[in-house]
């Protein structure tokens, strides 16, 4: 037993306590930062004590939801998973999560860690975690001011995966050509997933599609089916590169708007019809990713089925709250592909919805908001009952909506978060839904406002 | 009158909301009662300069920029040189700006030869060098000292030659190279800038300036009536306020932006005028 590890854990714990009692927030990253300053090998030393090892989930969209579904599956399989708090997915957040579940001797109160990791952080923590399963959800352009170019992120993944031991499994979304390309060279085991249902396809490639050109020969991919963004069935006529066949698939998908969906999952150990409360096609991908990872861990499909049916949405990702007899639905927005998927889902309802959009430009949101111009807000024209915009960049959001064809008189700009929520709620009839679409820090602010109004509990308890 | 726009490499060079620039041109032209067309020209497609009044080229990642540079040189170069010589408007943003210059030396790999329509050279000082990222505000002499606002994110440092003027001077941010206080470059009707965000929607005066210039080559002097730009001006002001926050001269610049707008009677978001009137 190392004295230094014990000291690191003790100080980390104290930092968590201090952070919370001083009201600095949930203490989701500071304890890890403190402990790693004392023992730089903290993550490695703790992770190697987990009897069932570590599962890492990374990608642009769907990390939080996928890892939480997987954690729920693991729980129903009688395992005790350790997972990091929603969004606390940098090295310090990972360290904090392990720390929270360690006693002073460094023994962990868990069987396996299920960690969502920021796509650019993956190479930095990969070596210390040596994951048993690594899930790659998708790759879209996101926060260019922070992550840099998509190619750079993909290259970081490639390098990290080269270190993977041969008994590890890489879980891949084959509908995303960028992700599939990263996985093509992997030495370890592969478990792939994708959608097999042309009825839920779009007619054309969205503007937010990023992988338009073949990685090998530079020719445009030919898509026979597009699900969203650049996800679909594709091939390259130049060099013959084509989508791999998925091991875990979804078919006969029935989307029920914000109410969720039903579909059939085919996997290596049979088929199951599932019903989920998670909205949108993007969540079908998240569920497939979690199931493919669960298969890699040897969990039975019956357990997955029960977990999917009983899973409730994660923090800010389809989460529902009640205020003045209106239902508030939180849908986090981070990038064009995700925003489009959210808009399409909320427009599937029978009534024209009330929508509140909250755009911040702090570091965690991405300081550059040019991506708003890549979102297809045009689809909102004439199909919403009310629109309120708020946040640090509310004015630019209003401008984007004007150029999307929404009449400026119909857009309410309200910089004050509380007043913005109340105005949106006032636009909806009793029993109707109000969709809150915030960027990351705007979501934390809106939640804090709702917390003060007595509607939600603190985010670190999530 | 008809405004004919050529959007170069929309699939390849579209990194920072570049579509918003085209959208701003199209919408504003429509609001002015003009006919407007947008034709996309991708890799391998030739361009007839006589068919267009305004060319736009956006920014892209290194790999995409390299593909575009080769195509510009081999397929479209002659046409664009002819267009520039006949006074057509050409606007390049970020990577597109770099390709309008003589050359771009990336962090890795061979130099990219540009079109040389702007007398500028861009050099990336290497992977270890800091990228120039952040909100930016410049003062633009072409627009009578008005401000342009945007966001910049570039590794390359651009040096201006004697054949160009800067588009503006930097009030907040980095600009061409983070050193000489200049931003962008202008030569005739060819314009290059690092301002994305995108540039034209929240700088409507510049969008209108380009539309007018583009029309003038075919129709002579045109006069565009004023549009209701309250939403645009407010986005402009908010972006400028965020970029200028904490700068000693920031408050003065902002007062000037707001002053100009309320003087025209178009811009009064907080009801300032109404409040003042009720006081008196």
XYZ file of C-alpha atoms in Angstrom:
742
model
C 0.000 0.000 0.000
C 1.373 3.312 -1.028
C 1.288 6.173 1.407
C 1.239 8.598 -1.468
C -1.934 7.033 -2.905
C -3.626 7.256 0.485
C -2.568 10.882 0.842
C -3.850 11.634 -2.670
C -7.221 10.029 -1.926
C -7.512 11.821 1.418
C -6.737 15.225 -0.053
C -9.022 14.601 -3.017
C -11.849 13.724 -0.637
C -11.217 16.864 1.388
C -11.286 18.930 -1.795
C -14.689 17.428 -2.669
C -16.008 18.299 0.761
C -14.625 21.824 0.609
C -15.925 22.417 -2.911
C -19.425 21.407 -1.910
C -19.574 23.275 1.379
C -18.246 26.431 -0.266
C -20.974 26.114 -2.869
C -18.511 25.922 -5.766
C -20.642 23.303 -7.462
C -20.776 19.565 -7.490
C -17.053 18.948 -7.095
C -17.037 16.804 -10.220
C -13.498 17.699 -11.296
C -11.608 19.518 -8.507
C -11.060 16.447 -6.257
C -9.481 14.591 -9.171
C -7.259 17.506 -9.984
C -6.037 17.750 -6.386
C -5.429 14.002 -6.039
C -3.580 13.765 -9.351
C -1.284 16.570 -8.263
C -0.228 14.371 -5.349
C -0.185 11.045 -7.203
C 0.055 11.455 -10.981
C -0.501 7.694 -11.436
C -3.796 7.822 -9.531
C -6.016 6.762 -12.458
C -3.774 3.824 -13.369
C -3.416 2.626 -9.770
C -7.135 2.710 -9.124
C -8.298 1.416 -12.514
C -6.118 -1.675 -12.346
C -7.906 -2.813 -9.181
C -11.264 -3.161 -10.898
C -12.064 -6.883 -11.237
C -14.123 -6.408 -14.444
C -11.913 -3.684 -15.864
C -12.927 -0.487 -17.608
C -15.318 0.385 -20.422
C -14.686 3.665 -22.178
C -17.340 5.466 -24.246
C -16.202 8.240 -26.552
C -17.411 10.155 -29.618
C -19.003 13.492 -30.415
C -22.639 12.778 -29.579
C -24.285 10.262 -27.265
C -21.468 9.605 -24.775
C -23.454 10.402 -21.643
C -26.603 8.550 -22.642
C -24.755 5.501 -23.985
C -22.608 5.108 -20.874
C -25.612 5.522 -18.605
C -27.650 2.913 -20.485
C -24.680 0.563 -20.260
C -24.308 1.262 -16.524
C -27.994 0.468 -16.069
C -27.602 -2.798 -18.015
C -24.592 -3.693 -15.854
C -26.570 -3.000 -12.695
C -29.358 -5.311 -13.801
C -26.659 -7.913 -14.524
C -25.772 -7.677 -10.797
C -22.537 -5.786 -11.394
C -21.617 -2.629 -9.519
C -20.492 -0.042 -12.066
C -18.589 3.126 -11.303
C -19.291 5.940 -13.696
C -18.371 9.573 -14.021
C -20.888 12.380 -13.697
C -22.603 13.597 -16.817
C -20.214 15.742 -18.794
C -17.312 15.448 -16.322
C -15.387 13.595 -18.978
C -11.919 15.118 -18.965
C -8.981 13.498 -17.135
C -9.877 15.269 -13.874
C -13.485 14.049 -14.067
C -12.341 10.449 -14.579
C -9.983 10.711 -11.601
C -12.774 12.208 -9.479
C -15.137 9.354 -10.355
C -12.618 6.687 -9.338
C -11.690 8.634 -6.229
C -15.275 8.882 -5.049
C -15.585 5.119 -5.017
C -12.209 4.370 -3.412
C -11.577 3.889 0.295
C -8.435 5.256 1.898
C -6.489 2.128 1.001
C -7.362 2.544 -2.651
C -9.862 -0.345 -2.754
C -12.790 0.362 -5.044
C -16.424 -0.161 -4.203
C -17.249 -1.364 -7.713
C -16.762 -4.182 -10.216
C -16.141 -2.196 -13.359
C -15.792 1.402 -14.460
C -18.005 2.719 -17.257
C -16.519 6.041 -18.227
C -17.536 8.585 -20.815
C -14.412 10.268 -22.094
C -14.132 13.453 -24.093
C -13.083 12.551 -27.626
C -9.958 14.706 -27.500
C -9.018 13.501 -23.997
C -9.095 9.828 -24.969
C -5.426 9.615 -26.032
C -4.349 11.250 -22.753
C -6.035 8.776 -20.413
C -6.072 5.672 -22.591
C -2.739 4.313 -21.405
C -3.643 4.666 -17.722
C -7.098 3.109 -18.104
C -6.195 0.275 -20.523
C -9.868 -0.321 -21.242
C -11.335 -3.745 -21.817
C -14.064 -2.376 -24.063
C -13.950 0.879 -25.964
C -17.088 2.275 -27.590
C -16.793 4.749 -30.483
C -20.190 6.369 -31.051
C -19.703 8.879 -33.889
C -17.540 11.768 -35.040
C -18.947 15.146 -36.016
C -17.416 18.551 -36.114
C -17.814 20.088 -32.695
C -16.228 23.043 -30.938
C -13.542 23.730 -33.511
C -11.995 26.345 -31.244
C -11.309 23.648 -28.652
C -10.870 20.350 -30.448
C -9.397 21.561 -33.714
C -10.093 19.666 -36.874
C -11.923 16.376 -37.092
C -8.926 14.681 -38.711
C -6.811 15.511 -35.656
C -9.324 13.881 -33.303
C -9.520 10.769 -35.516
C -5.734 10.544 -35.637
C -5.577 10.701 -31.823
C -8.024 7.781 -31.642
C -6.037 5.770 -34.132
C -2.851 6.179 -32.121
C -4.612 5.292 -28.870
C -6.212 2.169 -30.352
C -2.832 0.931 -31.534
C -1.879 0.397 -27.888
C -4.916 -1.781 -27.248
C -4.203 -5.345 -26.043
C -5.510 -8.045 -28.379
C -8.116 -9.296 -25.880
C -9.802 -5.883 -25.756
C -12.912 -5.147 -27.823
C -13.607 -2.081 -29.925
C -17.298 -1.318 -30.353
C -17.852 0.599 -33.561
C -20.640 2.474 -35.277
C -20.265 1.252 -38.857
C -22.839 3.738 -40.166
C -20.320 6.528 -39.518
C -17.564 6.265 -42.150
C -15.136 8.254 -40.006
C -15.545 5.930 -37.031
C -15.482 2.826 -39.217
C -12.254 4.078 -40.753
C -10.629 4.389 -37.329
C -11.769 0.868 -36.471
C -10.602 -0.722 -39.709
C -7.012 -1.079 -38.580
C -7.766 -2.331 -35.051
C -5.900 -5.450 -33.952
C -8.235 -6.488 -31.118
C -11.784 -7.857 -31.296
C -14.471 -5.862 -33.030
C -18.168 -5.579 -32.218
C -20.052 -3.437 -34.690
C -23.475 -1.808 -34.689
C -25.672 0.035 -37.166
C -29.249 0.653 -38.276
C -30.965 -1.529 -40.883
C -34.202 0.274 -41.637
C -34.639 2.329 -44.756
C -38.023 3.661 -43.695
C -36.489 6.000 -41.128
C -33.958 7.378 -43.610
C -33.656 10.949 -44.854
C -33.903 11.694 -48.539
C -30.620 13.597 -48.857
C -27.331 14.070 -47.045
C -27.687 16.885 -44.488
C -25.557 19.999 -44.579
C -24.141 18.842 -41.225
C -22.651 15.722 -42.836
C -18.896 15.772 -42.332
C -17.553 12.626 -43.955
C -18.377 13.298 -47.556
C -15.177 12.145 -49.166
C -13.502 8.752 -49.050
C -10.666 8.671 -46.568
C -8.583 6.517 -48.914
C -9.040 7.993 -52.358
C -10.770 11.353 -51.826
C -13.814 10.579 -53.993
C -17.293 11.424 -52.682
C -18.973 8.525 -50.883
C -22.118 7.233 -52.561
C -24.892 6.929 -49.997
C -27.759 4.515 -50.623
C -29.319 5.358 -47.223
C -28.786 8.366 -44.911
C -30.035 8.227 -41.294
C -28.720 11.566 -40.070
C -25.591 13.667 -40.496
C -23.230 11.404 -42.434
C -24.571 8.194 -40.869
C -25.920 5.674 -43.288
C -25.025 3.059 -45.864
C -22.247 4.224 -48.080
C -19.612 2.996 -50.443
C -16.791 4.491 -52.458
C -16.864 3.797 -56.171
C -13.206 4.716 -56.414
C -11.533 2.191 -54.147
C -14.433 -0.066 -53.150
C -14.439 0.938 -49.468
C -17.895 0.181 -48.095
C -19.835 0.017 -44.852
C -18.996 -3.064 -42.793
C -21.814 -5.394 -41.821
C -22.999 -4.642 -38.294
C -23.129 -7.354 -35.586
C -25.852 -5.589 -33.602
C -28.621 -3.892 -35.605
C -31.950 -2.127 -35.189
C -34.833 -2.709 -37.574
C -38.589 -2.031 -37.793
C -38.126 1.237 -35.967
C -41.250 3.123 -34.915
C -40.407 6.669 -33.806
C -42.972 8.224 -31.490
C -41.482 11.720 -31.318
C -40.535 12.878 -27.862
C -42.373 9.879 -26.368
C -39.629 7.494 -27.437
C -39.545 4.625 -29.907
C -39.939 0.915 -30.461
C -37.650 -1.288 -32.487
C -36.204 -4.755 -32.894
C -32.587 -5.416 -31.986
C -30.809 -8.303 -33.693
C -27.595 -9.439 -32.060
C -25.240 -12.400 -31.872
C -27.575 -14.055 -29.366
C -31.005 -13.548 -30.862
C -33.602 -10.826 -31.395
C -35.670 -8.698 -29.064
C -38.406 -6.120 -29.524
C -37.808 -3.170 -27.211
C -39.703 -0.029 -26.250
C -37.761 2.934 -24.947
C -38.679 6.284 -23.444
C -35.655 7.859 -25.120
C -36.649 10.081 -28.038
C -35.271 10.150 -31.557
C -33.227 8.069 -33.947
C -30.029 9.279 -32.299
C -31.045 7.408 -29.165
C -31.573 4.225 -31.181
C -27.852 4.521 -31.945
C -27.066 5.072 -28.264
C -29.016 1.968 -27.279
C -27.328 -0.112 -29.987
C -23.916 1.094 -28.785
C -24.742 0.129 -25.198
C -26.045 -3.308 -26.290
C -22.964 -4.001 -28.406
C -20.782 -3.113 -25.409
C -22.940 -5.288 -23.141
C -22.518 -8.221 -25.566
C -18.753 -7.702 -25.325
C -19.031 -7.965 -21.539
C -20.939 -11.240 -21.898
C -24.257 -9.897 -20.584
C -27.426 -11.756 -21.631
C -29.839 -10.076 -24.087
C -32.761 -10.571 -21.659
C -30.974 -8.316 -19.179
C -30.401 -5.695 -21.874
C -34.075 -5.793 -22.793
C -35.167 -5.173 -19.208
C -32.640 -2.370 -18.853
C -33.720 -0.592 -22.047
C -37.390 -0.711 -21.035
C -36.728 0.684 -17.575
C -34.119 3.303 -18.486
C -34.995 6.951 -17.857
C -33.261 9.778 -19.721
C -29.984 11.179 -18.424
C -29.467 14.659 -17.043
C -30.494 17.189 -19.676
C -30.855 14.592 -22.413
C -34.595 14.228 -22.705
C -35.136 14.786 -19.006
C -38.663 15.935 -18.096
C -39.801 18.312 -15.373
C -43.104 19.885 -14.351
C -43.648 23.618 -13.966
C -47.084 25.267 -13.627
C -48.764 22.191 -15.170
C -46.567 22.403 -18.248
C -44.043 19.719 -18.999
C -40.514 20.981 -19.571
C -38.340 18.732 -21.727
C -34.587 19.328 -21.624
C -32.712 18.475 -24.819
C -29.041 19.387 -24.730
C -27.661 20.826 -27.986
C -23.961 20.831 -28.764
C -23.343 20.712 -32.497
C -25.169 20.867 -35.857
C -25.805 17.140 -36.246
C -27.139 16.791 -32.706
C -29.225 19.966 -32.964
C -30.831 18.778 -36.225
C -31.663 15.421 -34.650
C -33.281 17.168 -31.671
C -35.323 19.539 -33.877
C -36.547 16.696 -36.038
C -37.629 14.764 -32.948
C -39.540 17.598 -31.308
C -41.355 18.370 -34.561
C -42.682 14.805 -34.693
C -45.308 15.619 -32.038
C -48.921 16.317 -32.952
C -48.964 19.888 -31.679
C -46.787 22.797 -32.736
C -44.360 23.072 -29.811
C -43.092 25.977 -27.717
C -39.299 26.075 -27.982
C -36.739 27.890 -25.847
C -33.192 28.015 -27.193
C -30.360 29.019 -24.840
C -26.969 29.603 -26.432
C -23.838 30.288 -24.411
C -20.284 30.664 -25.707
C -18.208 29.692 -22.684
C -15.346 27.220 -23.010
C -17.499 24.166 -22.265
C -19.997 25.235 -24.948
C -17.370 26.168 -27.519
C -16.544 29.866 -27.761
C -17.209 29.904 -31.484
C -20.921 29.844 -32.278
C -20.589 29.818 -36.060
C -21.971 26.273 -35.965
C -25.472 27.686 -35.414
C -25.413 28.556 -39.131
C -24.913 24.884 -40.004
C -28.076 23.823 -38.161
C -31.213 23.467 -40.308
C -33.457 25.851 -38.353
C -35.400 26.316 -41.579
C -37.452 23.264 -40.558
C -38.996 25.298 -37.682
C -40.717 27.779 -40.017
C -44.461 27.741 -39.479
C -44.211 24.682 -37.250
C -43.696 26.149 -33.776
C -46.176 27.814 -31.468
C -43.634 30.048 -29.764
C -39.918 30.742 -29.802
C -37.871 32.239 -26.970
C -34.118 32.728 -27.198
C -31.805 33.384 -24.283
C -28.169 32.982 -23.211
C -25.002 34.956 -23.831
C -25.513 34.750 -27.594
C -29.293 35.122 -27.715
C -28.997 37.983 -30.218
C -27.070 35.864 -32.720
C -29.547 33.032 -32.269
C -32.388 35.436 -33.070
C -30.474 36.537 -36.160
C -30.003 32.931 -37.276
C -33.747 32.353 -36.935
C -34.506 35.495 -38.942
C -32.329 34.242 -41.802
C -33.926 30.799 -41.478
C -37.185 32.502 -42.430
C -38.809 32.933 -39.019
C -40.552 36.296 -38.799
C -38.565 38.479 -36.325
C -41.778 39.531 -34.579
C -42.327 35.924 -33.542
C -38.956 35.579 -31.823
C -38.791 36.637 -28.182
C -35.278 37.635 -27.095
C -35.023 37.503 -23.315
C -31.519 37.609 -21.863
C -32.657 36.826 -18.315
C -32.880 33.044 -17.948
C -35.690 32.951 -15.425
C -37.860 35.398 -17.327
C -37.130 33.452 -20.527
C -38.377 30.193 -18.991
C -41.479 31.891 -17.595
C -42.290 33.497 -20.942
C -41.934 30.167 -22.721
C -44.117 28.460 -20.126
C -46.738 31.195 -20.531
C -46.882 30.503 -24.280
C -47.918 26.883 -23.698
C -51.380 25.755 -22.668
C -51.852 23.664 -19.574
C -50.624 20.107 -20.180
C -48.544 21.138 -23.204
C -44.823 20.711 -23.553
C -42.101 23.327 -23.556
C -38.826 22.243 -25.102
C -35.688 23.697 -23.549
C -32.726 23.457 -25.934
C -29.625 24.712 -24.109
C -25.913 24.405 -24.766
C -23.976 22.801 -21.923
C -23.386 25.743 -19.578
C -26.789 27.194 -20.453
C -28.290 23.913 -19.300
C -26.484 24.186 -15.973
C -27.794 27.738 -15.609
C -31.374 26.822 -16.495
C -31.228 23.909 -14.079
C -29.914 26.181 -11.334
C -32.827 28.551 -12.001
C -35.325 25.697 -11.912
C -33.662 24.372 -8.776
C -34.214 27.706 -7.026
C -37.832 27.512 -8.129
C -37.982 24.090 -6.461
C -38.365 22.087 -9.680
C -35.107 20.046 -9.819
C -32.421 18.754 -7.489
C -28.682 19.460 -7.654
C -26.834 18.140 -10.670
C -24.098 16.294 -8.816
C -26.707 13.935 -7.410
C -27.541 12.808 -10.941
C -31.670 43.252 -61.600
C -30.188 39.920 -60.802
C -27.355 38.956 -58.456
C -25.560 35.824 -59.628
C -23.511 34.145 -56.913
C -20.938 31.410 -57.406
C -20.263 29.373 -54.254
C -16.894 27.659 -54.641
C -16.395 24.222 -53.029
C -19.410 24.326 -50.679
C -18.914 20.652 -49.745
C -15.218 21.058 -49.098
C -14.716 24.526 -47.652
C -17.567 25.050 -45.203
C -15.905 24.835 -41.833
C -17.189 27.804 -39.884
C -20.814 28.347 -40.791
C -19.774 29.584 -44.234
C -23.244 28.750 -45.484
C -24.435 31.725 -43.408
C -22.543 34.089 -45.707
C -24.376 32.809 -48.766
C -27.663 32.877 -46.854
C -27.091 36.524 -45.908
C -26.392 37.521 -49.513
C -29.404 35.626 -50.843
C -31.892 36.826 -48.243
C -30.782 40.453 -48.412
C -30.831 40.472 -52.193
C -34.371 39.096 -52.038
C -35.412 41.737 -49.499
C -34.054 44.365 -51.903
C -36.316 42.924 -54.568
C -33.480 41.520 -56.632
C -33.484 38.246 -58.430
C -30.757 36.010 -57.081
C -29.155 32.721 -58.049
C -26.519 30.581 -56.342
C -24.521 28.033 -58.288
C -22.165 25.647 -56.495
C -18.900 24.743 -58.164
C -17.036 21.783 -56.707
C -13.869 19.905 -57.583
C -13.291 19.451 -61.306
C -16.109 21.782 -62.398
C -15.118 24.625 -64.682
C -16.358 28.173 -64.185
C -17.397 30.748 -66.768
C -16.579 34.129 -65.161
C -19.174 35.922 -67.305
C -21.986 33.974 -65.640
C -21.405 35.422 -62.167
C -21.212 38.717 -60.294
C -19.911 37.488 -56.943
C -17.699 34.569 -55.967
C -17.474 33.194 -52.442
C -14.880 30.781 -51.084
C -14.916 29.576 -47.462
C -12.570 27.761 -45.103
C -11.750 24.075 -44.604
C -9.516 21.604 -42.851
C -5.979 21.049 -44.134
C -6.810 18.044 -46.300
C -9.803 19.808 -47.885
C -7.849 22.999 -48.388
C -5.150 21.078 -50.213
C -7.707 19.497 -52.573
C -9.246 22.906 -53.243
C -5.875 24.555 -53.833
C -5.016 22.045 -56.520
C -8.368 22.473 -58.203
C -8.112 26.268 -58.079
C -4.746 26.081 -59.757
C -5.601 23.483 -62.375
C -9.282 24.031 -63.127
C -10.654 27.408 -62.026
C -7.611 29.662 -61.763
C -7.828 31.263 -65.190
C -11.538 32.032 -64.823
C -11.124 33.637 -61.415
C -8.209 35.762 -62.589
C -10.381 36.956 -65.456
C -13.263 37.653 -63.061
C -11.009 39.699 -60.773
C -9.588 41.648 -63.703
C -13.093 42.591 -64.862
C -14.031 43.870 -61.415
C -16.223 41.030 -60.217
C -16.489 40.644 -56.456
C -14.506 37.796 -54.913
C -14.696 37.157 -51.162
C -12.476 34.615 -49.433
C -12.849 33.755 -45.743
C -10.176 32.021 -43.646
C -8.784 29.151 -45.760
C -10.344 30.762 -48.818
C -8.545 34.020 -48.015
C -5.236 32.169 -47.782
C -5.811 30.613 -51.210
C -6.530 34.016 -52.779
C -2.969 35.010 -51.783
C 0.278 33.934 -53.419
C 0.919 30.930 -51.223
C 0.156 29.159 -47.976
C 2.819 27.212 -46.116
C 0.996 24.771 -43.808
C 2.361 23.330 -40.559
C 3.188 20.107 -42.382
C 3.599 19.083 -45.992
C 4.255 20.994 -49.149
C 3.427 24.643 -49.740
C 0.072 25.368 -51.358
C 0.246 27.684 -54.299
C -2.534 30.279 -54.224
C -4.192 32.302 -56.972
C -2.170 35.442 -56.260
C -5.226 37.699 -56.560
C -4.216 39.263 -53.267
C -0.622 40.285 -52.604
C -0.339 38.315 -49.382
C 1.637 35.299 -48.199
C 0.590 33.052 -45.333
C 2.921 30.923 -43.252
C 1.966 28.532 -40.478
C 4.784 28.791 -37.920
C 4.530 25.077 -37.041
C 2.368 22.774 -34.965
C 3.770 24.048 -31.675
C 2.698 27.632 -32.426
C -0.453 28.963 -30.839
C -3.509 29.154 -33.069
C -5.105 32.578 -33.214
C -8.565 31.916 -31.821
C -11.251 34.188 -30.456
C -13.790 36.924 -30.965
C -12.534 39.732 -33.168
C -13.610 43.298 -33.927
C -12.049 45.424 -36.649
C -12.592 48.955 -37.912
C -13.169 48.935 -41.636
C -12.150 52.005 -43.640
C -14.122 50.870 -46.702
C -17.299 51.234 -44.650
C -16.471 54.659 -43.299
C -14.886 53.337 -40.119
C -17.708 51.011 -39.190
C -16.860 47.936 -37.177
C -16.928 44.364 -38.431
C -17.355 41.569 -35.870
C -16.629 37.876 -36.088
C -14.652 34.952 -34.785
C -11.212 33.911 -35.983
C -9.466 30.552 -35.727
C -6.324 30.167 -37.802
C -2.815 28.841 -37.422
C -1.414 30.643 -40.471
C 0.057 34.138 -40.164
C -0.600 36.360 -43.159
C 1.787 39.109 -44.238
C 0.491 41.852 -46.521
C 2.466 42.987 -49.584
C 2.431 46.438 -51.100
C -0.280 45.517 -53.614
C -3.074 45.285 -51.035
C -4.665 47.357 -48.317
C -5.862 45.741 -45.091
C -9.615 45.277 -44.790
C -9.448 46.801 -41.332
C -7.467 47.512 -38.206
C -7.877 45.232 -35.224
C -9.719 46.637 -32.205
C -9.900 43.297 -30.389
C -8.448 39.959 -31.465
C -5.463 38.942 -33.610
C -6.116 39.662 -37.288
C -3.705 38.757 -40.064
C -0.786 37.747 -37.879
C -1.387 38.949 -34.329
C 1.445 41.441 -34.674
C 0.881 44.319 -37.075
C -2.705 45.123 -36.104
C -4.086 44.594 -39.605
C -6.913 42.297 -40.607
C -7.772 40.958 -44.034
C -6.760 42.298 -47.416
C -8.397 44.164 -50.280
C -7.307 44.645 -53.882
C -9.874 46.034 -56.316
C -12.988 43.976 -55.697
C -11.148 41.015 -54.196
C -11.578 40.725 -50.432
C -9.983 38.348 -47.977
C -10.597 38.077 -44.236
C -10.196 35.780 -41.240
C -13.550 36.850 -39.823
C -15.988 33.976 -39.798
C -18.865 33.481 -37.472
C -20.158 33.815 -40.235
C -19.144 37.259 -41.411
C -22.030 38.682 -43.432
C -25.215 38.118 -41.380
C -24.030 40.180 -38.422
C -22.191 42.725 -40.554
C -25.065 43.716 -42.830
C -23.306 46.889 -43.964
C -20.514 44.802 -45.454
C -22.994 42.375 -47.053
C -24.770 45.316 -48.679
C -21.483 46.868 -49.763
C -20.561 43.625 -51.566
C -24.004 43.276 -53.150
C -23.817 46.841 -54.448
C -20.289 46.354 -55.784
C -21.287 43.116 -57.488
C -24.255 44.740 -59.201
C -22.277 47.807 -60.273
C -20.091 45.822 -62.655
C -23.184 45.115 -64.738
C -25.774 47.756 -63.922
C -23.705 50.806 -63.025
C -24.275 52.687 -59.787
C -27.048 51.101 -57.734
C -28.849 52.448 -54.733
C -30.127 49.997 -52.133
C -32.869 51.266 -49.854
C -32.467 50.706 -46.110
C -33.783 47.457 -44.659
C -35.048 46.888 -41.152
C -31.804 45.638 -39.631
C -32.640 45.793 -35.960
C -31.987 42.093 -35.382
C -28.701 42.277 -37.333
C -27.528 45.403 -35.522
C -28.352 43.884 -32.165
C -26.355 40.720 -32.949
C -23.514 42.934 -34.164
C -23.557 45.003 -31.002
C -23.753 41.956 -28.713
C -20.819 40.261 -30.463
C -18.776 43.465 -30.294
C -19.596 43.894 -26.609
C -18.335 40.387 -25.786
C -15.118 40.908 -27.743
C -14.430 44.387 -26.407
C -15.241 43.641 -22.788
C -12.477 44.835 -20.492
C -10.588 46.811 -23.134
C -9.822 50.418 -22.212
C -11.300 51.790 -25.416
C -14.076 49.172 -25.583
C -16.782 51.350 -24.095
C -16.034 54.144 -26.541
C -16.232 51.848 -29.585
C -19.475 50.379 -28.325
C -20.982 53.787 -27.709
C -20.107 54.671 -31.276
C -21.740 51.491 -32.627
C -24.933 52.100 -30.646
C -24.837 55.839 -31.351
C -24.674 55.400 -35.087
C -27.554 53.001 -35.026
C -29.898 55.014 -32.871
C -29.008 58.138 -34.818
C -30.462 56.430 -37.866
C -33.530 55.700 -35.796
C -33.387 52.019 -36.670
C -31.948 50.583 -33.556
C -33.424 50.971 -30.126
C -33.614 47.534 -28.557
C -33.915 48.547 -24.940
C -36.338 51.342 -25.712
C -33.621 53.806 -24.744
C -35.088 56.532 -26.862
C -38.553 55.980 -25.523
C -37.247 56.149 -21.977
C -35.382 59.358 -22.620
C -38.415 60.891 -24.248
C -40.627 59.978 -21.329
C -38.155 61.625 -18.949
C -38.270 64.955 -20.705
